[in-house]
Coordinates of C-alpha atoms in Angstrom, one line a residue:
M1 CA -25.6 -5.2 -9.7
K2 CA -28.3 -3.7 -7.5
I3 CA -28.2 -0.2 -8.9
L4 CA -30.0 0.3 -12.2
T5 CA -29.3 4.0 -12.7
P6 CA -26.3 6.2 -12.1
A7 CA -26.1 8.3 -8.9
L8 CA -25.6 12.0 -9.7
L9 CA -23.2 13.3 -7.1
V10 CA -22.8 17.1 -7.2
L11 CA -19.5 18.9 -6.5
T12 CA -20.1 21.8 -4.1
P13 CA -17.9 24.7 -3.0
L14 CA -15.7 23.8 -0.1
L15 CA -13.1 25.7 1.9
S16 CA -11.8 28.0 -0.9
G17 CA -15.1 29.9 -1.2
A18 CA -15.0 29.6 -5.0
A19 CA -18.2 29.6 -7.1
P20 CA -20.2 26.4 -7.2
A21 CA -18.8 23.7 -9.6
A22 CA -20.7 22.2 -12.4
P23 CA -22.5 18.9 -11.5
S24 CA -20.2 15.9 -11.8
P25 CA -21.8 12.5 -12.3
V26 CA -20.1 9.5 -10.6
S27 CA -21.8 6.5 -11.9
P28 CA -21.9 3.2 -10.0
D29 CA -22.8 1.5 -13.3
R30 CA -19.7 2.9 -15.0
L31 CA -17.5 2.0 -12.0
S32 CA -18.8 -1.6 -12.3
A33 CA -18.3 -1.8 -16.0
D34 CA -14.7 -0.6 -15.8
V35 CA -13.9 -3.1 -13.0
R36 CA -15.6 -5.9 -14.9
T37 CA -13.3 -5.2 -17.8
L38 CA -10.0 -4.8 -15.8
A39 CA -10.8 -7.9 -13.7
S40 CA -11.7 -10.1 -16.7
E41 CA -9.8 -13.2 -17.6
S42 CA -8.3 -11.6 -20.7
F43 CA -6.3 -9.2 -18.4
Q44 CA -4.7 -12.2 -16.6
G45 CA -4.6 -10.6 -13.2
R46 CA -2.7 -7.5 -14.4
A47 CA 0.8 -8.6 -13.2
P48 CA 3.7 -6.3 -14.1
G49 CA 5.8 -7.5 -17.0
T50 CA 3.3 -9.9 -18.4
P51 CA 0.9 -9.8 -21.4
G52 CA -1.8 -8.7 -19.0
E53 CA 0.2 -5.5 -18.3
S54 CA 0.3 -4.7 -22.0
K55 CA -3.4 -5.1 -22.4
T56 CA -4.0 -3.0 -19.2
I57 CA -1.8 -0.1 -20.3
D58 CA -3.4 0.0 -23.7
W59 CA -6.9 0.0 -22.3
L60 CA -6.1 2.7 -19.7
V61 CA -4.5 5.0 -22.2
A62 CA -7.4 4.6 -24.5
Q63 CA -9.8 5.7 -21.7
F64 CA -7.8 8.9 -21.1
K65 CA -7.6 9.7 -24.8
A66 CA -11.3 9.3 -25.1
M67 CA -11.8 11.8 -22.3
G68 CA -9.7 14.4 -24.1
L69 CA -6.9 14.4 -21.5
Q70 CA -3.3 15.0 -22.4
P71 CA -0.3 12.7 -21.9
G72 CA 1.1 13.3 -18.4
G73 CA 4.6 11.7 -18.8
R74 CA 7.8 13.2 -20.1
D75 CA 8.2 14.3 -23.7
G76 CA 4.5 13.9 -24.4
Q77 CA 4.3 10.3 -23.3
W78 CA 1.4 8.5 -21.6
T79 CA 3.7 6.3 -19.5
Q80 CA 6.7 6.4 -17.3
A81 CA 9.1 3.4 -17.5
V82 CA 9.6 1.3 -14.4
P83 CA 12.4 -1.2 -15.0
L84 CA 11.8 -4.3 -12.8
I85 CA 13.5 -7.4 -11.8
R86 CA 11.0 -10.3 -11.4
T87 CA 11.9 -13.4 -9.4
R88 CA 10.2 -16.6 -8.6
I89 CA 11.6 -19.1 -6.1
G90 CA 11.6 -22.7 -7.1
D91 CA 11.4 -25.9 -5.1
G92 CA 14.3 -26.9 -2.9
P93 CA 15.2 -27.9 0.6
V94 CA 14.7 -25.4 3.5
S95 CA 15.5 -26.2 7.1
A96 CA 16.0 -24.5 10.5
N97 CA 18.1 -26.1 13.2
G98 CA 17.7 -29.5 11.5
V99 CA 14.0 -29.4 11.0
A100 CA 12.7 -29.4 7.4
W101 CA 10.4 -26.6 6.5
T102 CA 7.8 -26.7 3.7
Q103 CA 7.6 -23.5 1.6
G104 CA 4.1 -22.1 1.9
R105 CA 3.2 -24.1 5.0
D106 CA 6.0 -23.5 7.6
V107 CA 7.8 -20.6 5.9
Y108 CA 7.3 -18.3 3.0
L109 CA 10.4 -17.2 1.2
S110 CA 11.2 -15.0 -1.8
S111 CA 14.2 -13.0 -3.1
V112 CA 14.7 -9.7 -4.8
R113 CA 18.3 -10.3 -5.9
P114 CA 19.0 -11.1 -9.6
D115 CA 20.7 -14.5 -8.7
A116 CA 19.9 -17.8 -10.4
R117 CA 20.2 -19.6 -7.1
E118 CA 20.1 -18.6 -3.5
T119 CA 22.1 -20.9 -1.1
V120 CA 22.4 -20.4 2.6
K121 CA 24.1 -23.1 4.6
D122 CA 24.0 -23.4 8.4
A123 CA 23.6 -19.6 9.0
P124 CA 23.1 -18.8 12.7
L125 CA 19.6 -17.6 13.6
V126 CA 19.4 -14.5 15.8
F127 CA 16.1 -13.1 17.3
V128 CA 16.2 -9.3 17.1
G129 CA 12.8 -8.5 18.6
Y130 CA 11.0 -5.9 16.5
G131 CA 14.3 -5.0 14.8
V132 CA 13.9 -1.3 15.4
S133 CA 16.7 1.2 15.3
A134 CA 15.2 4.6 16.1
P135 CA 17.6 7.1 17.8
E136 CA 14.9 9.8 17.8
R137 CA 12.8 7.5 20.0
N138 CA 15.8 6.4 22.1
W139 CA 15.3 2.8 20.9
D140 CA 17.8 0.2 19.5
D141 CA 16.9 -3.4 19.4
F142 CA 20.2 -4.5 17.9
K143 CA 22.7 -3.3 20.6
G144 CA 25.6 -3.7 18.3
V145 CA 25.0 -7.4 17.4
D146 CA 26.9 -8.7 14.4
L147 CA 24.4 -10.0 11.9
K148 CA 26.9 -10.6 9.0
G149 CA 26.2 -14.0 7.5
K150 CA 23.3 -14.6 9.9
V151 CA 19.6 -14.8 9.7
A152 CA 17.7 -12.1 11.5
V153 CA 14.3 -13.2 13.0
F154 CA 11.9 -10.4 13.7
L155 CA 8.5 -9.8 15.3
V156 CA 6.0 -8.0 13.1
N157 CA 4.7 -4.5 14.0
D158 CA 6.1 -2.1 16.6
P159 CA 7.4 -2.6 20.2
D160 CA 4.3 -1.0 21.7
F161 CA 1.8 -2.9 19.6
E162 CA 1.0 -5.2 22.5
A163 CA 2.6 -3.1 25.2
A164 CA 1.4 -3.1 28.8
A165 CA 1.6 -0.1 31.1
S166 CA 4.8 -1.6 32.7
D167 CA 6.6 -1.7 29.3
D168 CA 8.7 1.3 28.6
S169 CA 7.8 1.1 24.9
T170 CA 4.3 2.3 25.7
G171 CA 3.5 5.4 23.6
R172 CA 6.9 5.6 21.9
F173 CA 5.6 4.2 18.6
G174 CA 2.1 5.5 18.5
G175 CA 0.4 2.9 20.6
R176 CA -1.4 0.4 18.3
R177 CA -1.0 2.7 15.4
M178 CA 1.7 1.2 13.3
T179 CA 4.7 3.3 12.4
Y180 CA 7.0 2.7 9.5
Y181 CA 9.3 0.7 11.8
G182 CA 6.5 -1.9 12.0
R183 CA 6.4 -2.6 8.2
W184 CA 8.0 -5.7 6.8
T185 CA 9.8 -3.5 4.2
Y186 CA 11.7 -1.6 6.9
K187 CA 12.7 -4.9 8.6
F188 CA 14.0 -6.5 5.5
E189 CA 16.0 -3.3 4.6
E190 CA 17.4 -3.0 8.1
A191 CA 18.6 -6.6 8.0
A192 CA 20.3 -6.1 4.7
R193 CA 22.0 -2.9 5.9
R194 CA 23.4 -4.9 8.8
G195 CA 24.8 -7.7 6.6
A196 CA 22.3 -10.4 7.3
V197 CA 22.1 -13.2 4.7
A198 CA 18.3 -13.7 5.3
A199 CA 15.5 -12.0 7.2
L200 CA 12.4 -13.8 8.6
I201 CA 9.4 -12.3 10.3
V202 CA 7.3 -14.3 12.7
H203 CA 3.8 -14.1 11.4
D204 CA 0.7 -13.4 13.6
T205 CA -2.5 -12.2 12.1
P206 CA -3.2 -9.3 14.6
G207 CA 0.3 -7.9 14.2
A208 CA 0.5 -8.2 10.5
G209 CA -3.1 -7.2 9.8
Y210 CA -3.7 -10.2 7.5
G211 CA -3.7 -14.0 7.6
W212 CA -1.2 -16.5 6.4
A213 CA -3.1 -16.9 3.1
T214 CA -2.3 -13.3 2.2
V215 CA 1.4 -13.9 3.0
T216 CA 1.6 -16.8 0.6
A217 CA -0.5 -15.3 -2.2
P218 CA 2.5 -14.2 -4.3
A219 CA 3.5 -17.9 -4.6
G220 CA 7.2 -17.3 -4.3
E221 CA 7.2 -14.4 -6.8
N222 CA 8.7 -11.0 -6.1
Y223 CA 9.7 -7.8 -7.8
D224 CA 12.2 -5.0 -7.3
V225 CA 13.1 -2.0 -9.2
A226 CA 16.2 -2.6 -11.4
R227 CA 18.7 -0.1 -10.0
P228 CA 22.3 0.1 -9.0
P229 CA 23.3 -2.5 -6.5
A230 CA 21.8 -1.9 -3.0
P231 CA 21.9 -4.1 0.1
R232 CA 19.5 -7.0 -0.2
V233 CA 19.3 -10.2 1.8
A234 CA 19.5 -13.4 -0.2
L235 CA 16.2 -14.6 1.2
Q236 CA 13.4 -12.8 2.9
G237 CA 10.0 -13.9 4.2
W238 CA 7.9 -15.1 7.0
I239 CA 7.7 -18.0 9.5
E240 CA 4.3 -19.3 10.1
G241 CA 3.3 -18.8 13.8
G242 CA 3.2 -22.4 14.8
A243 CA 6.5 -23.2 13.1
A244 CA 8.1 -20.3 14.8
G245 CA 6.9 -21.5 18.2
R246 CA 8.4 -24.9 17.6
L247 CA 11.7 -23.4 16.4
F248 CA 12.1 -21.4 19.6
Q249 CA 10.9 -24.2 21.9
A250 CA 13.4 -26.6 20.3
A251 CA 16.2 -24.1 21.1
G252 CA 15.1 -23.9 24.7
L253 CA 13.5 -20.5 24.3
D254 CA 10.0 -19.2 25.2
L255 CA 8.7 -17.1 22.3
A256 CA 5.9 -15.7 24.4
A257 CA 8.3 -14.5 27.1
L258 CA 10.6 -13.0 24.4
R259 CA 7.7 -11.1 22.9
K260 CA 7.3 -9.4 26.3
A261 CA 11.0 -8.8 26.6
A262 CA 11.1 -7.2 23.2
R263 CA 8.7 -4.5 24.4
R264 CA 11.4 -3.0 26.6
S265 CA 14.2 -0.7 25.5
D266 CA 16.8 -2.9 27.3
F267 CA 16.0 -5.9 25.1
R268 CA 19.1 -7.5 23.6
P269 CA 19.3 -9.9 20.6
V270 CA 19.0 -13.6 21.5
P271 CA 20.8 -16.4 19.5
I272 CA 18.4 -19.2 18.5
S273 CA 20.9 -22.0 19.1
G274 CA 21.2 -25.0 16.8
T275 CA 22.6 -26.0 13.5
G276 CA 21.2 -22.8 11.8
F277 CA 19.2 -22.0 8.8
S278 CA 19.8 -23.7 5.4
A279 CA 18.2 -23.3 2.0
D280 CA 19.1 -24.2 -1.5
L281 CA 16.6 -22.7 -3.9
P282 CA 16.6 -22.1 -7.6
V283 CA 15.4 -18.6 -8.7
A284 CA 13.9 -17.8 -12.1
V285 CA 15.0 -14.2 -12.8
T286 CA 13.6 -12.1 -15.6
R287 CA 13.8 -8.4 -16.3
A288 CA 10.8 -6.4 -17.5
E289 CA 10.0 -2.8 -18.2
S290 CA 6.7 -2.0 -16.5
R291 CA 5.0 1.3 -16.8
N292 CA 3.1 3.9 -14.8
V293 CA 0.3 5.6 -16.7
L294 CA 0.0 9.4 -16.4
A295 CA -2.6 11.8 -17.8
K296 CA -3.1 15.5 -17.2
L297 CA -5.4 18.4 -17.5
P298 CA -3.1 21.5 -17.5
G299 CA -4.1 24.4 -15.3
T300 CA -5.0 27.8 -16.8
S301 CA -3.0 30.3 -14.8
R302 CA -0.7 28.2 -12.5
P303 CA -0.1 25.0 -14.4
G304 CA 3.1 24.3 -12.4
E305 CA 1.0 23.7 -9.3
V306 CA -0.4 20.1 -9.4
V307 CA -3.2 18.2 -7.8
M308 CA -2.6 14.5 -8.2
Y309 CA -5.1 11.6 -8.0
G310 CA -3.7 8.0 -7.9
A311 CA -4.5 4.3 -7.8
H312 CA -2.5 1.2 -8.7
W313 CA -3.4 -0.8 -11.8
D314 CA -1.5 -4.0 -10.9
A315 CA -2.7 -7.1 -9.2
Y316 CA -1.2 -10.6 -8.5
G317 CA -1.6 -12.2 -12.0
V318 CA -1.7 -16.0 -12.3
G319 CA -0.8 -18.3 -9.4
A320 CA -1.5 -21.7 -8.0
P321 CA -5.0 -23.1 -8.5
D322 CA -7.5 -22.6 -5.7
A323 CA -10.0 -25.2 -4.5
Q324 CA -12.2 -24.4 -7.6
G325 CA -9.2 -24.6 -9.9
R326 CA -9.0 -20.8 -10.5
T327 CA -5.5 -19.5 -11.1
I328 CA -6.1 -15.8 -11.9
R329 CA -6.0 -13.3 -9.0
P330 CA -8.1 -10.6 -10.7
G331 CA -7.8 -7.8 -8.1
A332 CA -11.2 -6.5 -8.8
N333 CA -11.5 -4.4 -5.7
D334 CA -7.7 -4.2 -5.0
D335 CA -7.4 -2.0 -7.0
A336 CA -9.4 -2.1 -10.3
L337 CA -12.2 -0.3 -8.4
G338 CA -9.7 2.4 -7.3
V339 CA -8.6 2.8 -10.9
A340 CA -12.2 3.0 -12.0
G341 CA -12.7 5.8 -9.4
V342 CA -9.7 7.8 -10.8
L343 CA -11.1 7.4 -14.3
E344 CA -14.5 8.7 -13.0
I345 CA -12.8 11.7 -11.5
A346 CA -10.9 12.3 -14.7
R347 CA -14.1 12.1 -16.8
A348 CA -15.8 14.6 -14.5
A349 CA -12.8 17.0 -14.5
A350 CA -12.6 16.9 -18.3
G351 CA -16.2 18.1 -18.5
R352 CA -15.7 21.1 -16.3
P353 CA -14.2 24.5 -16.9
R354 CA -10.4 24.2 -16.4
P355 CA -9.2 25.4 -13.0
A356 CA -6.0 27.4 -12.3
R357 CA -3.9 24.4 -11.2
S358 CA -3.1 21.3 -13.2
Q359 CA -4.7 18.0 -12.4
V360 CA -2.7 14.8 -12.9
F361 CA -4.1 11.3 -12.9
A362 CA -1.5 8.6 -12.0
L363 CA -2.1 4.9 -12.3
W364 CA 0.8 3.1 -10.8
T365 CA 2.5 -0.3 -11.4
G366 CA 4.1 -2.5 -8.8
E367 CA 2.1 -1.5 -5.7
E368 CA 1.5 -5.0 -4.7
R369 CA 5.3 -5.7 -4.8
G370 CA 6.3 -2.8 -2.6
L371 CA 5.0 0.5 -4.1
L372 CA 7.6 0.1 -6.9
G373 CA 5.9 2.3 -9.5
S374 CA 5.0 5.2 -7.2
E375 CA 8.5 5.0 -5.6
T376 CA 10.1 5.1 -9.0
Y377 CA 8.1 8.2 -9.8
A378 CA 8.7 9.9 -6.5
A379 CA 12.5 9.3 -6.8
D380 CA 12.5 11.1 -10.2
P381 CA 9.2 13.1 -10.2
I382 CA 7.8 14.5 -13.4
Y383 CA 6.0 17.2 -11.3
P384 CA 8.2 18.5 -8.5
A385 CA 7.1 17.4 -5.0
A386 CA 7.6 21.0 -3.8
T387 CA 4.8 22.3 -6.1
T388 CA 2.5 19.2 -5.9
V389 CA -0.4 20.5 -3.8
A390 CA -1.7 17.2 -2.7
N391 CA -2.0 13.5 -3.6
L392 CA -5.4 11.7 -3.3
T393 CA -5.1 7.9 -3.5
L394 CA -7.9 5.4 -3.9
D395 CA -7.0 1.8 -2.9
I396 CA -9.9 -0.6 -2.1
L397 CA -13.5 0.8 -1.8
Q398 CA -16.4 -0.9 -0.1
T399 CA -19.0 -2.6 -2.3
A400 CA -21.9 -3.0 0.2
G401 CA -23.9 0.2 -0.6
P402 CA -24.4 3.6 0.9
S403 CA -22.5 4.4 4.1
R404 CA -23.1 7.1 6.7
D405 CA -19.3 7.7 7.1
V406 CA -16.0 7.7 5.2
L407 CA -13.0 6.0 6.8
L408 CA -9.9 8.1 7.2
V409 CA -6.5 6.4 7.2
G410 CA -3.7 8.2 9.1
Q411 CA -5.7 10.6 11.2
G412 CA -3.9 13.7 12.4
Q413 CA -1.4 13.9 9.6
N414 CA -2.4 17.0 7.6
A415 CA -4.9 19.7 6.9
L416 CA -6.5 17.8 4.0
E417 CA -8.5 16.0 6.6
D418 CA -10.5 19.3 7.1
R419 CA -11.4 19.3 3.4
L420 CA -12.5 15.7 3.6
A421 CA -14.7 16.4 6.5
A422 CA -16.3 19.4 4.7
A423 CA -16.9 17.2 1.6
A424 CA -18.4 14.5 3.8
R425 CA -20.8 17.1 5.4
A426 CA -21.9 18.2 2.0
Q427 CA -23.0 14.6 1.4
G428 CA -24.6 14.3 4.8
R429 CA -21.9 12.1 6.0
V430 CA -19.1 12.1 8.6
V431 CA -15.5 11.1 8.8
T432 CA -14.5 8.2 11.0
P433 CA -10.9 7.5 11.9
E434 CA -9.6 4.1 10.9
A435 CA -10.5 1.4 13.3
L436 CA -7.4 -0.7 12.7
P437 CA -4.4 1.6 12.9
E438 CA -2.2 -1.3 13.9
R439 CA -2.3 -2.5 10.3
G440 CA -0.1 0.4 9.2
L441 CA -2.2 1.1 6.2
F442 CA -0.8 4.6 5.9
Y443 CA 2.5 3.1 5.0
R444 CA 1.1 0.5 2.6
A445 CA -0.3 2.4 -0.3
D446 CA 1.2 4.5 -3.1
H447 CA 0.5 7.9 -1.5
F448 CA 3.3 7.0 0.9
S449 CA 6.0 7.4 -1.8
V450 CA 5.2 11.0 -2.3
A451 CA 4.3 11.7 1.4
R452 CA 7.9 10.8 2.2
R453 CA 8.9 13.6 -0.1
G454 CA 6.6 16.0 1.8
V455 CA 3.5 16.0 -0.4
P456 CA 0.3 16.2 1.7
T457 CA -1.9 13.1 1.1
L458 CA -5.2 11.5 1.6
L459 CA -5.9 7.8 1.4
L460 CA -9.2 6.0 1.1
M461 CA -8.9 2.3 1.9
A462 CA -12.0 0.4 3.0
I463 CA -10.2 -2.3 4.9
S464 CA -9.3 0.3 7.5
G465 CA -12.5 -0.5 9.4
A466 CA -16.1 -1.5 9.2
P467 CA -18.2 1.1 7.4
D468 CA -21.4 2.4 9.0
L469 CA -23.8 1.2 6.3
V470 CA -27.2 2.8 5.8
E471 CA -28.7 -0.7 5.7
G472 CA -27.4 -2.6 8.7
G473 CA -25.0 -0.2 10.3
R474 CA -21.6 -1.1 11.4
T475 CA -22.6 -4.7 12.0
A476 CA -23.4 -5.1 8.4
G477 CA -20.2 -3.2 7.6
Q478 CA -18.1 -5.6 9.6
A479 CA -19.7 -8.6 7.8
W480 CA -18.7 -7.0 4.5
L481 CA -15.2 -6.4 5.7
D482 CA -14.8 -9.9 7.1
G483 CA -16.0 -11.4 3.8
Y484 CA -13.7 -9.2 1.7
M485 CA -10.6 -10.0 3.8
R486 CA -11.1 -13.7 3.0
C487 CA -10.7 -12.7 -0.6
Y488 CA -7.9 -10.2 -0.1
H489 CA -5.2 -11.0 -2.7
Q490 CA -7.0 -14.2 -3.6
T491 CA -8.7 -15.5 -6.7
C492 CA -12.1 -14.5 -5.2
D493 CA -11.3 -10.8 -5.3
A494 CA -13.4 -10.8 -8.5
W495 CA -16.1 -8.6 -10.0
S496 CA -19.7 -9.4 -9.0
K497 CA -23.0 -8.3 -10.3
E498 CA -24.2 -8.3 -6.7
W499 CA -22.0 -5.4 -5.8
D500 CA -23.8 -2.2 -4.6
L501 CA -21.4 0.6 -5.6
R502 CA -23.4 3.5 -4.4
G503 CA -21.1 3.9 -1.4
A504 CA -18.0 3.6 -3.5
A505 CA -19.4 6.2 -5.9
A506 CA -19.9 8.6 -3.0
D507 CA -16.3 8.1 -1.8
V508 CA -15.0 8.7 -5.3
D509 CA -17.1 11.9 -5.4
L510 CA -15.5 13.0 -2.1
F511 CA -12.1 13.0 -3.7
G512 CA -13.5 14.8 -6.7
R513 CA -14.8 17.5 -4.4
V514 CA -11.6 17.8 -2.5
G515 CA -9.3 17.7 -5.6
F516 CA -11.3 20.2 -7.6
D517 CA -11.5 22.6 -4.8
L518 CA -7.7 22.5 -4.4
A519 CA -7.2 22.8 -8.2
R520 CA -9.3 26.0 -8.3
G521 CA -7.8 27.4 -5.1
S522 CA -4.5 29.0 -4.2
D523 CA -3.6 27.7 -0.7
W524 CA -1.2 25.0 0.2
P525 CA -2.3 22.3 2.7
E526 CA 0.2 21.7 5.5
W527 CA 1.2 18.7 7.6
R528 CA 0.2 18.8 11.2
Q529 CA 2.6 19.5 14.0
G530 CA 4.2 16.2 14.9
S531 CA 3.9 14.6 11.5
E532 CA 7.1 13.0 10.4
F533 CA 6.6 14.6 7.0
R534 CA 6.3 18.2 8.2
A535 CA 10.0 19.0 8.2
V536 CA 10.5 17.7 4.6
R537 CA 7.7 19.9 3.3
A538 CA 9.1 22.9 5.2
E539 CA 12.4 22.6 3.4
S540 CA 10.8 23.3 0.1
A541 CA 8.6 26.2 1.3
A542 CA 10.4 28.8 -0.9
A543 CA 9.2 27.0 -4.0
R544 CA 5.6 27.7 -3.0
R545 CA 6.0 31.4 -2.3
R546 CA 4.6 33.8 -4.8

């Protein structure tokens, strides 16, 4: 590591006008040491429901105990149970319109149903464009098509992602800023609601925001929360772009032309003629009880009002060997570094005079499998959403040194952005909006689970653009981002002694500044006019009146 001594980052008064806070050290060295531990081989990639989880949970609880924090779960517990179904697709034949597909090369399939085998035989394929049903935007891609027993084939992202001025989708879905309709989770859920037997998304790197290697990283493994039966397709996944082009061409269809047609509100589903989609795949199904880790520092005078910090402890565990024979996906940056940041904020908070409001430190399971841990919490919250002041989530920080700016994901959502800007000014930095809103990062991290319930949120995620590095500017920042994306969800997302974590420490300190100011204050940040979460928060306004 390039830094030999900790950086001392001082909390200063922000918008509340309270007295200056005590200094709070955020140590690059300690961040590095915590990541080195969590990303070590003995933690086996921290997959939920594995021995690596047990070791992770024990280590995290021990850290909070050593700080003097209290258990944050129900009944004095450090954890919240998250019952999971874990599946892994085995080898078997897959074909589309008579052409054999190879799992991982032409198609990537998984299942979240607790079935020992998933068999689909000659199911008709139907192209449904972007697969959006949005009455509030006067948009319906389905037009009443019957999908029962069929395979829905989608485009990734939103109808106006590539829209031209002549397309009537332009501006309806936020331009290139992805909405929730663009997320793969929405598309799979919509296919299931409409009775489809399988759902396949045509992969393209710009629309998805990541390459094919990221799609295939889970190696056929998937998770879901064990819950009462809910609609789920038998098989869900992605078609590699080239394979998709060949599929459409063989059916006499022009995929490029259909992409353009799907950007209009008069688009209608198109059958992909042929013998249909078939698959006969064994599925290894296990059940596991994973756990969220929760710690707290109770507030002095208003303990029922909660400021929450979060990160996810899980990564991708053990998978197929890479070119060097490595099988562990250690998730060093995604998100052991975020976890280390939450631990640093907790250490600092434990050493300061206790503020009026409570502070909760949440380390989630199952983020990589669909925000399963945070969603389990949000559906049955220990601290009511109505009186949760804010959620501050750390998920991937840059490791290339000091930066002149901090990247904001989801600009224009809520008033917490003002506090972030004030904290950045106190560091001599500025806030830069995310450069890649088409990746839909605002809908891809654990804060989203509580945002849907109305809790104002902030997310730091370094893959939202190139940082403006003190050494090398945005050109050097882009080089860092490009290099990291090659390791995203791969075996090479590993701890390195070459990391320069001064920039990450500064970002962690920003959230410490914002969170502590909220905890000692009395105001309630609001969602901006036009945010999809504003109405939800307004419904619970009475709970926040004193």
